[in-house]
Amino acid sequence: MCGIVGYVGKKNALNVLIDGLKSLEYRGYDSSGIAYISNDEVNIIKEKGKVSELEKKINFNQDVDLGIAHTRWATHGEPSVKNAHPHTCEKITLVHNGIIENYEELKEELAKKYNFLSDTDTEVVAVLLNEIYKEKKDIVDSLIELKKKLVGSYALAILVSDEKDKIYALRKNSPLIVARSTDASFLASDVPAILKYTKKYSLLLENEIAILTKDKITFLNDEKEEITKEIITFEGEENAALKGGYDHFMLKEIYEEENIVKRLSEEYSSFEKLLHNFKDIKKYNKIDIVACGSAYHIGIIARYLIEEYADIPVNVEVASEYRYKKNFLDKNSLVIFISQSGETADTLACLRKVKELGVTTLSIVNVVGSSIARESDIVIYTKAGPEIAVATTKAFVAQLVIVILLTLYFAYQNNKMTKEEVSSVLKDLQKLNIKDVINKDYKDIAKILKDKNDIFFLGRNIDYAVALEGSLKLKEISYIHSEAYAAGELKHGTISLIENKTPVISLLTCDKIIEKTISNIKEVKARDAYTIAITTKAYDFIDKNIVIEKTNKLLMPILAVIPLQLIAYETAKLKGCDIDKPRNLAKSVTVE
Ligand code: G6P
């Protein structure tokens, strides 16, 4: 959601900035813009649509060494050139990621003196900062004052026309990283924008201001004192944010799942390693799990697993609801937050709410050093590497492995599983055959689904949770309406939508409940549905069986979800959809 890049250095800033924006396209956006210094002037170019449209408007044959750029995911005001960033007011030009919640009251006051040109909350920040700067004459003092006046979330990159060799940056609740290469300074919303130049970066924190010049980056705290920052080294592959020969990032990331599972299975290869890795996790009587989107589906799988194997009651909620309802927590409760990006606004707000109650928080996060990771009492990293496709796949699988491992740990802690039982699952995890599932052909199924208007997914227990994810994957990238149902529930209304050849995709991997789901498949079959099953054995009455290997029952959801990811992928591909950047969606949802 909104991407920011800033650069000052020896290279052509225009190339670096446009390249950077392209590497952040995955975050989701609908317009883009750039501001750069040329001939001692601040120049601004903006365009609606893709970064490639903005690129066409830029003359790259200019000597430019400093600029800021932005991809905008519309919140206040439609996607348009006028609403695209940068926004400017006299001496101030800035780009913004986040939402200024008090922008209306600020605007009302400022509108007495200033004629606003856009519908955005961001322009209000530019105007307000310009007003403060006129009075204070010192930009750092003005930024400190600005922070006091803004309510909401923001990552800001700012040019001041009195200091054309510098970029100023500050943030609250929206991510921003800052980095140095040998001859340049960078800022960005996420690491893919800098990986070509450096693997080392720092996280800008909330009470800090960064000042970038071509020679150095200075960090100040709110008292204007210079501070030293921790430098983080990105541990993944340099080309992690490149497609590497695959048609789409989504496909590349699905193929990476095999290695991700392998790596995690090695990290937790023995009972002793499991205990060691989770040594900070005490015994809890009750667990709440909070997440959004696909991560929420992991929460549902985790509930089935932890309740069944560890015998601990688990409550799972989407963060945007959990935030505003009563929670029943005490000192023996644990709240788990699951998030790929570690920046999802609602999940982060829930984490803060729970922390205020003094309850232990544990997060399962992919992005190292993200807000949720930093602010949790305990963090478990999924180590899936940067995920570029908006529709999550590899991070989902990595989260799944982590919740299975946590289940084993809780089950042992609670005397529900023995050391031998735990060790046996860990061994099976090492042997898991992901390659075979990925290499199956899903194109035939995609042909069947491609022109349908409605598709249903069925499953019971963990199969139901996996069905929810399969349905979300399909709708988000292929734009086909689909719904997932607990198989026994379909007959209470929705079965009226089943007609001739309506595809119904069922999951039959959860042994103890398979017979019941089979009865439900027969019910839809009797009403002329076209039935597809992800199953551990083929059934004659089902139109299309996708047979996956039977492994340890705790590990089945890992194998079961991959066909659904690939079915969604192949269907979207046949339909010619923009698979990696589906319309209206954002990868990192930093608004509430
Ligand atoms: C967005 C993404 C989803 C993701 C959800 C939660 O909607 O498109 O794929 O599951 O946010 O994101 P998080 O980063 O917290 O896992």
XYZ file of C-alpha atoms and ligand atoms in Angstrom:
608
model
C 0.000 0.000 0.000
C 1.737 3.146 -1.236
C 5.451 2.819 -1.954
C 8.099 5.421 -1.262
C 11.609 5.646 -2.691
C 14.167 8.390 -2.126
C 17.658 8.665 -3.543
C 20.589 11.050 -3.388
C 23.935 10.009 -4.850
C 26.181 9.664 -7.847
C 23.938 7.614 -10.095
C 21.170 9.007 -12.263
C 18.487 9.482 -9.609
C 15.671 9.186 -12.149
C 16.706 5.638 -13.089
C 17.179 4.598 -9.474
C 13.811 6.029 -8.428
C 11.808 4.481 -11.271
C 13.558 1.150 -10.757
C 12.780 1.419 -7.061
C 9.116 2.156 -7.722
C 8.911 -0.882 -9.992
C 10.307 -3.079 -7.243
C 7.585 -1.793 -4.909
C 4.730 -2.234 -7.401
C 3.708 -5.382 -5.527
C 2.501 -3.227 -2.634
C -0.500 -2.195 -4.710
C -1.105 1.235 -6.266
C -3.106 3.108 -8.873
C -0.982 6.175 -9.694
C 2.594 7.275 -9.272
C 4.792 10.350 -9.204
C 8.275 11.695 -8.799
C 9.917 14.919 -7.601
C 13.549 15.623 -8.432
C 16.020 18.463 -8.412
C 17.214 19.618 -11.812
C 18.646 23.038 -12.734
C 18.237 23.972 -9.095
C 14.465 23.553 -9.396
C 12.061 21.035 -7.864
C 10.384 19.259 -10.802
C 7.284 17.137 -10.332
C 5.827 14.559 -12.715
C 2.755 12.454 -11.908
C 0.654 9.944 -13.800
C -2.368 7.742 -13.289
C -1.991 3.973 -13.758
C 1.209 1.974 -13.953
C 4.738 3.200 -13.234
C 5.501 2.463 -16.896
C 3.101 5.326 -17.775
C 5.006 7.695 -15.496
C 8.269 6.482 -17.001
C 7.106 7.567 -20.477
C 6.766 11.146 -19.257
C 10.286 11.387 -17.836
C 13.332 12.640 -19.722
C 16.104 10.424 -18.403
C 18.827 12.400 -20.176
C 19.177 14.902 -17.400
C 21.768 15.240 -14.734
C 19.750 14.446 -11.627
C 21.238 13.215 -8.371
C 18.373 13.648 -5.908
C 14.677 12.846 -5.838
C 11.720 11.189 -4.155
C 9.103 8.980 -5.800
C 5.814 7.365 -4.862
C 3.187 4.824 -5.839
C -0.239 5.767 -4.480
C -3.023 3.387 -3.407
C -6.004 5.711 -3.291
C -7.633 6.362 0.076
C -8.681 10.040 0.100
C -9.731 10.963 -3.418
C -9.922 8.928 -6.620
C -6.821 7.748 -8.485
C -5.894 10.751 -10.649
C -2.972 12.970 -11.544
C -4.137 15.679 -9.167
C -4.330 13.271 -6.225
C -1.088 11.436 -7.046
C 1.958 12.290 -4.924
C 4.237 14.253 -4.589
C 2.210 17.078 -3.129
C 3.704 20.457 -2.803
C 3.203 23.787 -1.094
C 5.666 26.577 -1.769
C 8.957 25.370 -0.215
C 7.776 21.873 0.688
C 7.373 18.841 -1.586
C 6.549 15.480 -0.100
C 5.301 11.921 -0.583
C 3.347 10.044 2.053
C 2.296 6.503 2.955
C -0.440 6.220 5.582
C -3.546 8.114 6.628
C -3.765 11.432 8.459
C -6.854 10.978 10.604
C -7.265 14.618 11.638
C -6.721 15.990 8.114
C -10.223 17.454 7.849
C -9.904 19.682 10.887
C -6.371 20.710 9.861
C -7.606 21.441 6.337
C -10.513 23.557 7.545
C -8.095 25.864 9.290
C -5.498 25.944 6.507
C -8.134 26.441 3.787
C -8.715 29.945 5.127
C -5.335 30.884 3.670
C -4.625 28.266 1.066
C -6.424 26.934 -1.967
C -6.114 23.155 -1.936
C -5.603 21.443 -5.280
C -6.268 17.805 -4.405
C -8.635 15.704 -2.294
C -5.843 14.073 -0.348
C -4.856 14.109 3.284
C -1.245 14.336 2.092
C -1.575 17.805 0.605
C -2.710 18.962 4.053
C 0.624 17.753 5.451
C 2.553 19.694 2.795
C 0.604 22.868 3.483
C 0.816 22.486 7.243
C 4.561 21.865 7.168
C 5.076 24.854 4.911
C 3.133 27.031 7.357
C 5.145 25.785 10.335
C 8.407 26.238 8.406
C 7.526 29.820 7.512
C 7.312 30.545 11.193
C 10.147 28.436 12.594
C 12.563 28.852 9.670
C 14.335 25.655 10.749
C 13.189 22.479 9.034
C 14.055 20.048 11.840
C 12.178 22.169 14.387
C 9.311 22.292 11.918
C 9.247 18.496 11.513
C 9.207 18.010 15.292
C 6.302 20.435 15.481
C 4.549 18.716 12.555
C 4.649 15.382 14.393
C 2.839 16.958 17.318
C 0.021 18.104 15.064
C -0.539 14.968 12.962
C -2.818 12.169 14.124
C -2.707 8.902 12.185
C -0.043 7.037 10.281
C 2.639 8.369 8.033
C 5.930 7.647 6.355
C 7.072 10.897 4.764
C 9.917 11.746 2.402
C 10.336 15.495 2.099
C 12.225 17.945 -0.119
C 12.712 21.505 1.062
C 13.537 23.992 -1.665
C 15.942 25.877 0.639
C 18.095 22.734 1.018
C 18.151 21.046 -2.365
C 20.910 18.607 -1.438
C 18.884 16.832 1.248
C 15.925 14.515 1.738
C 14.183 14.509 5.106
C 12.272 11.487 6.352
C 10.076 10.640 9.322
C 7.448 8.076 10.115
C 4.744 6.826 12.454
C 2.955 3.496 12.022
C 4.012 3.145 8.376
C 7.336 1.515 7.492
C 10.405 3.273 6.162
C 13.928 1.945 5.781
C 17.048 4.014 5.201
C 20.275 2.748 3.647
C 23.763 3.756 2.505
C 25.741 2.359 -0.400
C 29.327 3.520 -1.048
C 28.210 6.591 -2.956
C 24.570 7.211 -2.152
C 21.780 7.378 0.426
C 18.427 5.664 -0.037
C 15.091 5.501 1.646
C 12.270 3.119 0.799
C 9.106 1.503 2.065
C 10.658 -1.936 1.750
C 13.982 -3.670 1.008
C 13.367 -4.752 -2.622
C 13.918 -1.113 -3.633
C 17.516 -1.063 -2.338
C 18.752 -4.633 -2.837
C 20.467 -3.821 -6.136
C 22.734 -1.377 -4.333
C 23.106 -2.618 -0.779
C 21.956 -5.316 1.610
C 22.472 -3.170 4.692
C 19.795 -0.881 6.014
C 18.343 0.720 9.147
C 14.744 0.958 10.244
C 13.602 4.492 10.858
C 11.759 4.541 14.184
C 8.913 6.739 15.336
C 10.789 9.315 17.365
C 13.468 9.842 14.751
C 14.161 12.045 11.759
C 16.551 10.999 8.985
C 18.454 13.518 6.878
C 19.897 12.054 3.697
C 22.677 13.644 1.665
C 24.870 12.030 -0.963
C 27.690 11.545 1.593
C 25.862 10.430 4.708
C 22.660 9.889 6.612
C 22.130 11.721 9.885
C 19.573 10.492 12.395
C 18.146 12.860 14.999
C 15.816 12.177 17.886
C 12.966 14.491 18.864
C 15.400 16.489 21.020
C 17.464 17.179 17.873
C 20.315 15.032 19.225
C 22.243 12.927 16.749
C 21.794 9.197 17.293
C 23.501 6.064 15.984
C 21.325 3.438 14.354
C 21.562 -0.314 14.288
C 22.388 -1.622 10.818
C 20.502 -4.703 9.672
C 21.829 -7.030 6.979
C 19.248 -8.485 4.625
C 19.758 -12.226 4.780
C 17.967 -13.439 1.661
C 19.197 -13.696 -1.903
C 20.082 -10.470 -3.688
C 17.800 -11.470 -6.552
C 14.982 -12.344 -4.132
C 12.934 -9.552 -5.647
C 13.564 -10.635 -9.259
C 11.370 -13.007 -11.250
C 14.251 -15.299 -12.177
C 12.795 -16.717 -15.390
C 9.288 -17.358 -14.028
C 6.303 -15.768 -15.745
C 5.110 -14.352 -12.463
C 6.397 -13.766 -8.956
C 3.490 -15.820 -7.662
C 4.687 -18.910 -9.517
C 8.274 -18.313 -8.478
C 7.166 -18.007 -4.876
C 5.129 -21.221 -5.033
C 8.231 -22.995 -6.347
C 10.225 -21.566 -3.431
C 7.922 -23.350 -0.984
C 9.910 -26.565 -1.187
C 13.090 -24.882 0.022
C 11.311 -22.851 2.655
C 9.817 -25.966 4.218
C 13.185 -27.708 3.951
C 14.963 -24.849 5.684
C 12.422 -24.667 8.501
C 12.434 -28.449 8.899
C 16.214 -28.299 9.337
C 16.010 -25.470 11.810
C 13.559 -27.543 13.853
C 14.944 -30.928 12.887
C 14.942 -32.453 16.364
C 12.917 -32.395 19.539
C 15.801 -30.597 21.277
C 15.946 -27.876 18.621
C 12.197 -27.352 18.867
C 12.427 -26.888 22.635
C 15.409 -24.594 22.246
C 13.836 -22.417 19.529
C 10.649 -21.959 21.538
C 12.273 -21.744 24.985
C 10.781 -18.306 25.687
C 7.232 -19.572 25.298
C 5.760 -20.448 28.690
C 2.646 -22.481 29.446
C -0.662 -20.771 28.709
C -4.233 -21.791 29.488
C -5.848 -19.861 26.682
C -4.698 -18.571 23.319
C -6.148 -15.840 21.115
C -4.960 -15.587 17.510
C -5.328 -12.324 15.613
C -4.606 -11.713 11.926
C -6.043 -10.505 8.609
C -6.622 -12.117 5.209
C -4.662 -15.283 4.534
C -2.860 -14.989 7.848
C -6.288 -15.240 9.496
C -6.810 -18.549 7.698
C -3.558 -19.758 9.251
C -5.099 -18.757 12.566
C -8.105 -20.994 11.885
C -5.850 -23.926 11.002
C -3.864 -23.242 14.171
C -7.029 -23.300 16.247
C -7.982 -26.749 14.970
C -4.444 -28.015 15.529
C -3.761 -26.525 18.962
C -7.166 -27.430 20.370
C -6.986 -30.977 19.065
C -3.369 -31.832 19.860
C -2.415 -29.533 22.731
C -5.810 -29.317 24.390
C -5.686 -25.533 24.837
C -8.760 -23.437 23.985
C -8.082 -21.069 21.088
C -10.064 -18.058 19.924
C -9.311 -16.719 16.419
C -10.449 -13.338 15.155
C -9.795 -10.973 12.286
C -7.863 -8.006 13.621
C -10.361 -5.393 12.445
C -12.988 -6.993 14.728
C -10.783 -8.037 17.640
C -9.706 -4.457 17.998
C -13.112 -3.137 18.908
C -14.568 -5.937 20.999
C -14.255 -7.167 24.511
C -11.398 -9.583 25.066
C -11.253 -12.195 27.779
C -7.590 -12.329 28.650
C -5.619 -12.842 31.827
C -2.038 -13.466 32.888
C -2.249 -17.054 31.675
C -3.311 -16.024 28.178
C -1.142 -15.767 25.115
C -2.097 -13.712 22.084
C -0.537 -14.741 18.774
C -0.359 -12.256 15.885
C 0.255 -13.621 12.409
C 1.400 -11.276 9.656
C 3.546 -11.610 6.553
C 4.351 -7.905 6.333
C 4.402 -7.197 10.044
C 2.837 -3.834 9.234
C -0.886 -4.562 8.806
C -2.541 -1.629 10.554
C -5.344 -3.523 12.309
C -3.091 -6.351 13.461
C -0.576 -3.848 14.804
C -3.311 -1.926 16.626
C -4.515 -5.171 18.262
C -0.978 -5.972 19.351
C -0.734 -2.589 21.042
C -4.115 -3.051 22.680
C -3.121 -6.444 24.092
C 0.225 -5.136 25.305
C -1.526 -2.420 27.226
C -3.466 -5.121 29.038
C -0.136 -6.644 30.082
C -0.817 -9.934 28.276
C 2.027 -11.859 26.574
C 2.224 -11.342 22.818
C 3.858 -13.629 20.268
C 4.098 -12.776 16.605
C 4.698 -14.929 13.552
C 6.114 -12.525 10.993
C 7.969 -12.665 7.701
C 9.462 -9.181 7.368
C 12.425 -8.833 9.692
C 12.339 -5.764 11.914
C 8.759 -4.850 10.963
C 6.611 -3.061 13.544
C 4.701 -6.159 14.696
C 7.956 -8.106 15.056
C 9.628 -5.325 17.013
C 6.751 -4.656 19.345
C 5.881 -8.267 20.289
C 7.245 -9.918 23.408
C 8.252 -12.969 21.382
C 8.766 -13.104 17.612
C 9.076 -16.149 15.398
C 10.270 -15.331 11.899
C 8.930 -17.384 9.014
C 12.093 -16.706 6.972
C 10.324 -17.053 3.639
C 12.255 -14.144 2.080
C 10.625 -11.142 0.394
C 7.222 -11.985 -1.017
C 6.446 -9.845 -4.035
C 3.180 -11.219 -5.451
C 0.250 -9.609 -3.678
C -1.445 -12.985 -3.202
C 0.555 -14.678 -0.485
C 1.744 -18.249 -1.100
C 5.189 -19.023 0.247
C 4.720 -16.906 3.364
C 1.422 -18.745 3.977
C 3.181 -22.112 3.785
C 5.947 -20.885 6.082
C 3.368 -19.619 8.603
C 1.671 -22.990 8.384
C 4.890 -24.820 9.229
C 5.433 -22.522 12.211
C 1.940 -23.087 13.633
C 2.386 -26.849 13.244
C 5.689 -26.623 15.132
C 4.065 -24.498 17.821
C 1.298 -27.080 18.140
C 3.887 -29.785 18.767
C 5.563 -27.608 21.378
C 2.302 -26.798 23.183
C 1.201 -30.438 22.993
C 4.432 -31.616 24.583
C 4.303 -28.871 27.203
C 0.772 -29.958 28.087
C 1.670 -33.651 28.240
C -0.535 -34.441 25.269
C 2.284 -35.656 23.037
C 5.422 -37.545 23.964
C 8.926 -36.682 22.888
C 8.780 -39.642 20.478
C 5.511 -38.487 18.921
C 6.863 -34.980 18.445
C 10.102 -36.295 16.950
C 8.197 -38.469 14.525
C 6.267 -35.452 13.122
C 9.538 -33.506 12.812
C 11.020 -36.399 10.817
C 7.972 -36.527 8.550
C 8.284 -32.791 7.979
C 11.817 -33.317 6.695
C 10.569 -35.929 4.251
C 7.599 -33.953 2.995
C 7.327 -34.242 -0.772
C 6.324 -30.800 -1.931
C 7.882 -31.083 -5.367
C 5.354 -33.716 -6.512
C 2.375 -31.553 -5.576
C 3.834 -28.513 -7.334
C 4.672 -30.453 -10.458
C 1.163 -31.765 -11.073
C -0.750 -30.274 -13.960
C -3.480 -27.870 -12.913
C -4.127 -26.391 -16.343
C -7.076 -28.717 -17.114
C -8.860 -27.567 -13.993
C -8.130 -23.955 -14.855
C -9.865 -24.507 -18.232
C -12.962 -25.744 -16.421
C -13.009 -22.842 -13.959
C -12.026 -19.984 -16.186
C -15.448 -19.011 -17.533
C -17.501 -19.778 -14.443
C -19.179 -17.083 -12.412
C -19.353 -18.909 -9.097
C -17.140 -21.541 -7.549
C -17.556 -23.203 -4.179
C -14.986 -24.753 -1.882
C -15.926 -27.311 0.759
C -14.151 -28.936 3.651
C -14.506 -29.832 7.287
C -12.136 -29.131 10.166
C -8.657 -28.207 8.867
C -9.857 -28.960 5.334
C -12.380 -26.168 5.817
C -9.684 -23.703 6.849
C -7.621 -24.670 3.806
C -10.749 -24.297 1.637
C -11.110 -20.708 2.889
C -7.607 -19.966 1.669
C -8.196 -21.691 -1.688
C -11.299 -19.616 -2.244
C -9.583 -16.349 -1.304
C -6.633 -17.127 -3.577
C -8.937 -17.811 -6.511
C -11.066 -14.718 -6.129
C -8.231 -12.317 -5.440
C -6.291 -13.102 -8.592
C -8.830 -14.511 -11.093
C -11.759 -12.231 -10.100
C -14.140 -15.205 -10.142
C -16.637 -15.123 -7.324
C -16.051 -17.993 -4.955
C -17.006 -18.975 -1.447
C -15.719 -21.546 0.976
C -18.084 -23.442 3.238
C -17.802 -25.778 6.140
C -19.120 -28.734 4.143
C -22.016 -29.411 6.495
C -23.243 -25.841 6.249
C -23.789 -25.579 2.503
C -27.227 -27.115 2.652
C -28.435 -24.331 4.933
C -28.987 -21.905 2.099
C -26.118 -21.777 -0.323
C -26.866 -25.099 -1.977
C -29.627 -23.211 -3.833
C -26.849 -21.670 -5.931
C -25.618 -25.027 -7.195
C -26.805 -25.613 -10.733
C -25.641 -27.359 -13.855
C -21.827 -27.700 -13.753
C -21.195 -25.260 -10.914
C -17.663 -26.196 -9.837
C -17.378 -27.416 -6.255
C -13.827 -28.007 -5.055
C -13.656 -30.160 -1.946
C -10.847 -31.090 0.383
C -10.629 -34.644 1.576
C -7.405 -34.782 3.529
C -8.619 -34.641 7.093
C -9.087 -38.346 7.800
C -11.408 -38.326 10.760
C -14.104 -36.387 8.953
C -13.742 -37.449 5.313
C -16.892 -39.623 5.201
C -19.042 -36.696 6.262
C -17.574 -34.435 3.576
C -18.097 -37.184 0.990
C -21.822 -37.153 1.816
C -21.855 -33.385 1.235
C -20.084 -33.778 -2.119
C -22.747 -36.315 -3.101
C -25.422 -33.774 -2.226
C -23.983 -31.224 -4.666
C -23.250 -33.900 -7.247
C -26.938 -34.842 -7.132
C -27.664 -31.245 -8.101
C -25.374 -31.390 -11.144
C -22.299 -29.696 -9.687
C -18.947 -30.367 -11.330
C -16.959 -31.877 -8.485
C -13.225 -31.561 -7.969
C -11.422 -32.954 -4.929
C -8.008 -32.521 -3.388
C -7.792 -35.935 -1.833
C -5.433 -38.636 -0.644
C -7.286 -41.238 -2.710
C -9.380 -41.067 -5.890
C -13.160 -41.507 -5.774
C -15.068 -42.684 -8.851
C -18.060 -40.452 -8.323
C -15.921 -37.297 -8.254
C -15.409 -35.669 -11.669
C -11.795 -34.682 -11.092
C -9.553 -36.114 -8.378
C -6.279 -34.418 -7.514
C -4.540 -37.081 -5.515
C -1.902 -35.907 -3.089
C 0.366 -38.048 -0.969
C -0.862 -39.075 2.445
C 1.520 -37.965 5.135
C 1.347 -37.253 8.851
C -2.087 -35.759 9.547
C -0.606 -32.631 11.143
C 1.267 -31.927 7.924
C -1.570 -32.548 5.474
C -2.628 -28.873 5.179
C 0.813 -28.009 3.743
C 0.288 -30.411 0.854
C -3.417 -29.581 0.518
C -3.052 -25.838 0.041
C -0.474 -25.965 -2.762
C -2.876 -27.362 -5.424
C -5.305 -24.584 -4.517
C -2.613 -21.937 -4.974
C -1.744 -23.399 -8.359
C -5.370 -23.752 -9.461
C -5.870 -20.052 -8.687
C -2.661 -19.204 -10.527
C -3.442 -21.201 -13.674
C -7.028 -19.909 -13.797
C -5.941 -16.290 -13.466
C -3.275 -16.882 -16.100
C -5.782 -18.321 -18.575
C -8.025 -15.338 -17.952
C -5.134 -12.978 -18.648
C -5.331 -11.327 -15.233
C -2.577 -9.222 -13.707
C -1.578 -12.064 -11.382
C 1.099 -10.390 -9.281
C -0.772 -7.127 -8.892
C -4.500 -7.860 -8.758
C -6.801 -4.870 -9.060
C -7.623 -2.910 -5.902
C -5.431 -5.064 -3.663
C -2.401 -4.121 -1.653
C 0.291 -6.340 -0.231
C 0.909 -4.450 2.926
C -2.300 -2.947 4.288
C -1.185 -0.025 6.383
C -4.631 1.569 6.589
C -7.427 0.461 8.903
C -3.439 -8.105 2.418
C -2.779 -9.129 1.512
C -3.115 -10.540 1.979
C -2.688 -10.713 3.431
C -3.330 -9.648 4.330
C -2.698 -9.645 5.703
O -4.809 -8.110 2.246
O -3.199 -8.938 0.184
O -2.442 -11.488 1.183
O -3.042 -11.991 3.870
O -3.118 -8.345 3.790
O -1.373 -9.207 5.570
P -0.206 -9.564 6.549
O 0.989 -8.860 5.978
O -0.593 -9.040 7.889
O -0.048 -11.044 6.547
